[in-house]
Amino acid sequence: MTDYAQEQEMEIEALEAILMDEFKEIHSGESGLSTSNRCFQIKITAQEEDGDESNTNPAQQLALIFAHTEKYPDEPPLLNVSSLQGISSEDLRILKDKLQQEASENLGMAMIYTLVSSAKEWLTERYCEDSDGDAEAEEAAKEDIVVPHGEAVTVETFLAWRERFEAELALERAKLMPESVLATSKEKKLSGRQWFESGRMKGAAVVTEDLDEEDEEDIDFDDDGDFEDDEDDMLEHYLAEKSDSSTHSSMRAS
């Protein structure tokens, strides 16, 4: 046995001890290599980045096939790669070129295990990192979903709010009324003669006339949609008020 053959046999024994079930000898006709020498296949599976060798991704598996040449390791081994699961032909071509380049750079030493480690690293980077990126994108998309908060708007809650709103609106309008008009409701009711003699009738008439003129200028009696517009405005106001209330509640809770 030559020195080359002895060194090759020692490497095969070491690979069998390290790789165990992932390493096997195959017929040269199955290898895809143009040789009659002994051919071997090593199964390589993508490994997750946590460093745990038991945590692998079986969705992508490939076979690294090799055969020693007569003067190996002083010349590169014959190499081939094939897909066992989920590896495209283009990726196989890229990996094979990569391994042949590394074999040329490691002449003079046993290199098969080095090529196995390089292939596993490439497979992990090519497929596992893509899967992690997709998972992170999905998680980010979930975080972007806005969950609505607050009480749902129903007919009953809107009607109750509208009553309060109209009461508040009436109070605001009352604040703008002339004091001469509001004062009569706070004093004792006068007779018609007393009212006339007190001179308030004239003041009330003036106020009433002013109010009538202003109302005629402000109110468009030909607009049949005023009521519907008021309803829409009130609904928008109500929804805005509910949104503000929900925001304040969330801030207090946090």
mmCIF file of C-alpha atoms in Angstrom:
data_model
loop_
_atom_site.group_PDB
_atom_site.id
_atom_site.type_symbol
_atom_site.label_atom_id
_atom_site.label_comp_id
_atom_site.label_asym_id
_atom_site.label_seq_id
_atom_site.Cartn_x
_atom_site.Cartn_y
_atom_site.Cartn_z
ATOM 1 C CA MET A 1 0.000 0.000 0.000
ATOM 2 C CA THR A 2 1.409 3.363 -1.007
ATOM 3 C CA ASP A 3 1.648 6.299 1.305
ATOM 4 C CA TYR A 4 -1.231 7.978 -0.543
ATOM 5 C CA ALA A 5 -3.463 4.943 -0.175
ATOM 6 C CA GLN A 6 -2.600 4.597 3.513
ATOM 7 C CA GLU A 7 -3.379 8.239 4.189
ATOM 8 C CA GLN A 8 -6.661 7.960 2.306
ATOM 9 C CA GLU A 9 -7.686 4.882 4.289
ATOM 10 C CA MET A 10 -6.939 6.649 7.561
ATOM 11 C CA GLU A 11 -9.121 9.588 6.516
ATOM 12 C CA ILE A 12 -12.039 7.289 5.643
ATOM 13 C CA GLU A 13 -11.845 5.612 9.054
ATOM 14 C CA ALA A 14 -11.788 8.987 10.781
ATOM 15 C CA LEU A 15 -14.837 10.187 8.794
ATOM 16 C CA GLU A 16 -16.760 7.021 9.674
ATOM 17 C CA ALA A 17 -16.032 7.572 13.379
ATOM 18 C CA ILE A 18 -17.024 11.252 13.323
ATOM 19 C CA LEU A 19 -20.012 11.263 10.952
ATOM 20 C CA MET A 20 -21.351 7.784 11.725
ATOM 21 C CA ASP A 21 -24.763 7.294 10.028
ATOM 22 C CA GLU A 22 -24.285 10.354 7.828
ATOM 23 C CA PHE A 23 -21.345 8.662 6.077
ATOM 24 C CA LYS A 24 -21.661 5.686 3.733
ATOM 25 C CA GLU A 25 -19.979 4.085 0.741
ATOM 26 C CA ILE A 26 -21.951 4.045 -2.510
ATOM 27 C CA HIS A 27 -21.495 2.452 -5.912
ATOM 28 C CA SER A 28 -19.535 4.498 -8.395
ATOM 29 C CA GLY A 29 -22.473 4.372 -10.782
ATOM 30 C CA GLU A 30 -24.588 6.326 -8.253
ATOM 31 C CA SER A 31 -21.976 8.970 -7.603
ATOM 32 C CA GLY A 32 -22.149 10.943 -10.821
ATOM 33 C CA LEU A 33 -18.352 10.850 -10.908
ATOM 34 C CA SER A 34 -16.262 9.529 -13.792
ATOM 35 C CA THR A 35 -14.253 7.008 -11.767
ATOM 36 C CA SER A 36 -14.141 3.383 -10.765
ATOM 37 C CA ASN A 37 -12.533 4.165 -7.425
ATOM 38 C CA ARG A 38 -14.396 3.791 -4.144
ATOM 39 C CA CYS A 39 -17.035 6.525 -3.747
ATOM 40 C CA PHE A 40 -18.544 7.870 -0.555
ATOM 41 C CA GLN A 41 -21.577 9.975 0.321
ATOM 42 C CA ILE A 42 -21.971 12.309 3.281
ATOM 43 C CA LYS A 43 -25.433 13.635 4.195
ATOM 44 C CA ILE A 44 -25.418 17.307 5.164
ATOM 45 C CA THR A 45 -28.337 19.072 6.849
ATOM 46 C CA ALA A 46 -28.739 22.788 7.561
ATOM 47 C CA GLN A 47 -28.111 23.594 11.219
ATOM 48 C CA GLU A 48 -29.879 26.296 13.194
ATOM 49 C CA GLU A 49 -27.752 29.208 14.408
ATOM 50 C CA ASP A 50 -28.099 28.394 18.116
ATOM 51 C CA GLY A 51 -25.100 26.076 17.811
ATOM 52 C CA ASP A 52 -26.986 22.959 18.939
ATOM 53 C CA GLU A 53 -26.055 20.183 16.508
ATOM 54 C CA SER A 54 -29.281 18.340 17.303
ATOM 55 C CA ASN A 55 -31.320 21.358 16.179
ATOM 56 C CA THR A 56 -31.276 20.879 12.410
ATOM 57 C CA ASN A 57 -33.574 21.868 9.580
ATOM 58 C CA PRO A 58 -34.503 18.665 7.654
ATOM 59 C CA ALA A 59 -36.353 20.695 5.030
ATOM 60 C CA GLN A 60 -33.022 21.218 3.234
ATOM 61 C CA GLN A 61 -30.592 18.309 2.878
ATOM 62 C CA LEU A 62 -27.861 17.549 0.389
ATOM 63 C CA ALA A 63 -25.305 14.818 -0.272
ATOM 64 C CA LEU A 64 -21.599 15.555 -0.653
ATOM 65 C CA ILE A 65 -20.092 12.794 -2.807
ATOM 66 C CA PHE A 66 -16.358 12.288 -3.161
ATOM 67 C CA ALA A 67 -13.724 9.862 -4.384
ATOM 68 C CA HIS A 68 -10.016 9.918 -3.709
ATOM 69 C CA THR A 69 -7.709 10.327 -6.656
ATOM 70 C CA GLU A 70 -4.435 8.463 -6.963
ATOM 71 C CA LYS A 71 -2.314 11.268 -5.512
ATOM 72 C CA TYR A 72 -4.817 12.731 -3.025
ATOM 73 C CA PRO A 73 -4.246 14.896 -0.927
ATOM 74 C CA ASP A 74 -1.591 16.369 -3.155
ATOM 75 C CA GLU A 75 -4.312 16.760 -5.766
ATOM 76 C CA PRO A 76 -8.008 17.581 -5.250
ATOM 77 C CA PRO A 77 -10.552 14.797 -4.723
ATOM 78 C CA LEU A 78 -13.354 14.188 -7.194
ATOM 79 C CA LEU A 79 -16.421 16.031 -5.881
ATOM 80 C CA ASN A 80 -20.133 16.109 -6.584
ATOM 81 C CA VAL A 81 -23.217 17.375 -4.722
ATOM 82 C CA SER A 82 -26.822 16.289 -5.067
ATOM 83 C CA SER A 83 -30.063 17.328 -3.432
ATOM 84 C CA LEU A 84 -31.687 15.019 -0.936
ATOM 85 C CA GLN A 85 -34.460 17.521 -0.173
ATOM 86 C CA GLY A 86 -35.268 21.143 -1.010
ATOM 87 C CA ILE A 87 -32.044 22.237 -2.767
ATOM 88 C CA SER A 88 -32.278 23.857 -6.199
ATOM 89 C CA SER A 89 -29.969 22.870 -9.063
ATOM 90 C CA GLU A 90 -28.589 26.426 -9.198
ATOM 91 C CA ASP A 91 -27.644 26.304 -5.522
ATOM 92 C CA LEU A 92 -25.979 22.919 -6.074
ATOM 93 C CA ARG A 93 -23.883 24.394 -8.870
ATOM 94 C CA ILE A 94 -22.826 27.333 -6.705
ATOM 95 C CA LEU A 95 -21.881 25.049 -3.807
ATOM 96 C CA LYS A 96 -19.908 22.650 -6.009
ATOM 97 C CA ASP A 97 -17.833 25.510 -7.421
ATOM 98 C CA LYS A 98 -17.206 26.753 -3.898
ATOM 99 C CA LEU A 99 -16.025 23.343 -2.653
ATOM 100 C CA GLN A 100 -13.734 22.766 -5.636
ATOM 101 C CA GLN A 101 -12.114 26.142 -4.996
ATOM 102 C CA GLU A 102 -11.541 25.315 -1.332
ATOM 103 C CA ALA A 103 -10.125 21.900 -2.248
ATOM 104 C CA SER A 104 -7.535 23.600 -4.431
ATOM 105 C CA GLU A 105 -6.583 25.839 -1.513
ATOM 106 C CA ASN A 106 -6.088 22.891 0.901
ATOM 107 C CA LEU A 107 -3.780 20.655 -1.115
ATOM 108 C CA GLY A 108 -1.273 18.592 0.883
ATOM 109 C CA MET A 109 -3.626 17.784 3.785
ATOM 110 C CA ALA A 110 -6.708 15.645 4.405
ATOM 111 C CA MET A 111 -9.535 17.987 3.523
ATOM 112 C CA ILE A 112 -12.846 16.104 3.277
ATOM 113 C CA TYR A 113 -14.045 17.022 6.769
ATOM 114 C CA THR A 114 -13.097 20.650 6.092
ATOM 115 C CA LEU A 115 -15.238 20.560 2.940
ATOM 116 C CA VAL A 116 -18.119 18.998 4.883
ATOM 117 C CA SER A 117 -18.007 21.808 7.458
ATOM 118 C CA SER A 118 -17.894 24.434 4.717
ATOM 119 C CA ALA A 119 -20.890 22.881 2.929
ATOM 120 C CA LYS A 120 -22.903 22.763 6.155
ATOM 121 C CA GLU A 121 -22.099 26.393 6.917
ATOM 122 C CA TRP A 122 -23.108 27.455 3.398
ATOM 123 C CA LEU A 123 -26.361 25.484 3.589
ATOM 124 C CA THR A 124 -27.225 27.047 6.947
ATOM 125 C CA GLU A 125 -26.545 30.577 5.751
ATOM 126 C CA ARG A 126 -28.439 30.016 2.509
ATOM 127 C CA TYR A 127 -31.639 28.563 3.957
ATOM 128 C CA CYS A 128 -31.888 28.999 7.727
ATOM 129 C CA GLU A 129 -31.187 32.748 7.669
ATOM 130 C CA ASP A 130 -33.865 33.235 5.008
ATOM 131 C CA SER A 131 -36.359 31.410 7.224
ATOM 132 C CA ASP A 132 -35.399 33.547 10.222
ATOM 133 C CA GLY A 133 -35.856 36.712 8.145
ATOM 134 C CA ASP A 134 -39.332 35.622 7.084
ATOM 135 C CA ALA A 135 -40.268 34.860 10.686
ATOM 136 C CA GLU A 136 -39.014 38.275 11.829
ATOM 137 C CA ALA A 137 -40.972 39.978 9.036
ATOM 138 C CA GLU A 138 -44.152 38.171 10.087
ATOM 139 C CA GLU A 139 -43.595 39.138 13.717
ATOM 140 C CA ALA A 140 -43.038 42.772 12.766
ATOM 141 C CA ALA A 141 -46.214 42.748 10.691
ATOM 142 C CA LYS A 142 -48.178 41.473 13.699
ATOM 143 C CA GLU A 143 -46.800 44.275 15.861
ATOM 144 C CA ASP A 144 -47.923 46.839 13.296
ATOM 145 C CA ILE A 145 -51.555 45.743 13.577
ATOM 146 C CA VAL A 146 -53.534 48.355 15.531
ATOM 147 C CA VAL A 147 -55.990 46.842 17.997
ATOM 148 C CA PRO A 148 -58.965 49.158 18.577
ATOM 149 C CA HIS A 149 -59.772 50.129 22.164
ATOM 150 C CA GLY A 150 -62.741 51.698 23.853
ATOM 151 C CA GLU A 151 -66.481 51.165 23.960
ATOM 152 C CA ALA A 152 -68.282 50.171 20.785
ATOM 153 C CA VAL A 153 -70.705 52.751 19.366
ATOM 154 C CA THR A 154 -74.334 51.635 19.461
ATOM 155 C CA VAL A 155 -77.635 53.397 18.831
ATOM 156 C CA GLU A 156 -78.357 53.510 22.566
ATOM 157 C CA THR A 157 -74.995 55.002 23.541
ATOM 158 C CA PHE A 158 -75.212 57.574 20.751
ATOM 159 C CA LEU A 159 -78.741 58.664 21.741
ATOM 160 C CA ALA A 160 -77.706 58.996 25.387
ATOM 161 C CA TRP A 161 -74.718 61.061 24.397
ATOM 162 C CA ARG A 162 -76.855 63.240 22.065
ATOM 163 C CA GLU A 163 -79.183 64.133 24.932
ATOM 164 C CA ARG A 164 -76.218 65.261 27.024
ATOM 165 C CA PHE A 165 -74.763 67.144 24.075
ATOM 166 C CA GLU A 166 -78.036 68.988 23.372
ATOM 167 C CA ALA A 167 -78.341 69.901 27.047
ATOM 168 C CA GLU A 168 -74.822 71.308 27.062
ATOM 169 C CA LEU A 169 -75.514 73.153 23.820
ATOM 170 C CA ALA A 170 -78.683 74.689 25.254
ATOM 171 C CA LEU A 171 -76.727 75.808 28.301
ATOM 172 C CA GLU A 172 -74.127 77.488 26.113
ATOM 173 C CA ARG A 173 -76.828 79.268 24.136
ATOM 174 C CA ALA A 174 -78.469 80.440 27.334
ATOM 175 C CA LYS A 175 -75.217 82.075 28.364
ATOM 176 C CA LEU A 176 -75.379 84.189 25.210
ATOM 177 C CA MET A 177 -78.982 85.375 25.777
ATOM 178 C CA PRO A 178 -79.512 89.006 26.923
ATOM 179 C CA GLU A 179 -79.903 89.397 30.650
ATOM 180 C CA SER A 180 -83.169 91.265 30.137
ATOM 181 C CA VAL A 181 -84.750 88.132 28.704
ATOM 182 C CA LEU A 182 -83.379 85.757 31.330
ATOM 183 C CA ALA A 183 -84.200 88.010 34.259
ATOM 184 C CA THR A 184 -87.980 87.647 33.830
ATOM 185 C CA SER A 185 -87.882 83.973 34.709
ATOM 186 C CA LYS A 186 -86.178 84.711 38.017
ATOM 187 C CA GLU A 187 -88.617 87.381 39.229
ATOM 188 C CA LYS A 188 -92.245 87.245 40.203
ATOM 189 C CA LYS A 189 -94.613 87.119 37.268
ATOM 190 C CA LEU A 190 -96.091 90.597 36.526
ATOM 191 C CA SER A 191 -99.551 91.420 35.286
ATOM 192 C CA GLY A 192 -99.937 92.783 31.783
ATOM 193 C CA ARG A 193 -100.380 96.326 33.084
ATOM 194 C CA GLN A 194 -97.358 96.067 35.375
ATOM 195 C CA TRP A 195 -95.291 94.627 32.549
ATOM 196 C CA PHE A 196 -96.296 97.465 30.214
ATOM 197 C CA GLU A 197 -95.727 100.172 32.809
ATOM 198 C CA SER A 198 -92.308 98.799 33.792
ATOM 199 C CA GLY A 199 -91.059 99.415 30.275
ATOM 200 C CA ARG A 200 -89.767 95.855 29.891
ATOM 201 C CA MET A 201 -92.216 95.126 27.149
ATOM 202 C CA LYS A 202 -90.439 97.611 24.943
ATOM 203 C CA GLY A 203 -87.036 96.159 25.783
ATOM 204 C CA ALA A 204 -88.269 92.609 25.171
ATOM 205 C CA ALA A 205 -89.809 93.640 21.887
ATOM 206 C CA VAL A 206 -86.520 95.113 20.790
ATOM 207 C CA VAL A 207 -84.641 91.972 21.853
ATOM 208 C CA THR A 208 -87.223 89.752 20.186
ATOM 209 C CA GLU A 209 -87.049 91.776 17.003
ATOM 210 C CA ASP A 210 -83.238 91.586 17.004
ATOM 211 C CA LEU A 211 -83.321 87.881 17.610
ATOM 212 C CA ASP A 212 -85.875 87.351 14.833
ATOM 213 C CA GLU A 213 -83.756 89.289 12.354
ATOM 214 C CA GLU A 214 -80.646 87.337 13.287
ATOM 215 C CA ASP A 215 -82.491 84.034 13.059
ATOM 216 C CA GLU A 216 -83.875 84.911 9.635
ATOM 217 C CA GLU A 217 -80.368 85.722 8.436
ATOM 218 C CA ASP A 218 -78.775 82.578 9.907
ATOM 219 C CA ILE A 219 -81.452 79.990 9.080
ATOM 220 C CA ASP A 220 -81.995 78.739 5.577
ATOM 221 C CA PHE A 221 -85.539 77.348 5.550
ATOM 222 C CA ASP A 222 -85.125 76.008 2.044
ATOM 223 C CA ASP A 223 -82.339 73.590 3.095
ATOM 224 C CA ASP A 224 -84.102 70.286 3.790
ATOM 225 C CA GLY A 225 -80.803 68.594 4.690
ATOM 226 C CA ASP A 226 -80.088 70.691 7.827
ATOM 227 C CA PHE A 227 -81.409 68.029 10.124
ATOM 228 C CA GLU A 228 -79.418 65.298 8.492
ATOM 229 C CA ASP A 229 -76.276 67.466 8.547
ATOM 230 C CA ASP A 230 -76.769 68.110 12.258
ATOM 231 C CA GLU A 231 -77.101 64.391 12.847
ATOM 232 C CA ASP A 232 -73.871 63.719 10.945
ATOM 233 C CA ASP A 233 -72.005 66.498 12.762
ATOM 234 C CA MET A 234 -73.180 65.217 16.100
ATOM 235 C CA LEU A 235 -72.140 61.685 15.250
ATOM 236 C CA GLU A 236 -68.680 62.856 14.226
ATOM 237 C CA HIS A 237 -68.407 64.868 17.415
ATOM 238 C CA TYR A 238 -69.502 61.867 19.444
ATOM 239 C CA LEU A 239 -66.983 59.551 17.831
ATOM 240 C CA ALA A 240 -64.206 62.078 18.358
ATOM 241 C CA GLU A 241 -65.195 62.426 22.007
ATOM 242 C CA LYS A 242 -65.207 58.633 22.440
ATOM 243 C CA SER A 243 -61.755 58.391 20.830
ATOM 244 C CA ASP A 244 -60.344 61.048 23.175
ATOM 245 C CA SER A 245 -61.876 59.308 26.149
ATOM 246 C CA SER A 246 -60.351 55.960 25.153
ATOM 247 C CA THR A 247 -56.933 57.551 24.672
ATOM 248 C CA HIS A 248 -56.993 59.145 28.135
ATOM 249 C CA SER A 249 -58.077 55.818 29.671
ATOM 250 C CA SER A 250 -55.194 53.991 27.973
ATOM 251 C CA MET A 251 -52.693 56.604 29.205
ATOM 252 C CA ARG A 252 -53.939 56.303 32.775
ATOM 253 C CA ALA A 253 -53.747 52.496 32.592
ATOM 254 C CA SER A 254 -50.174 52.581 31.356
#
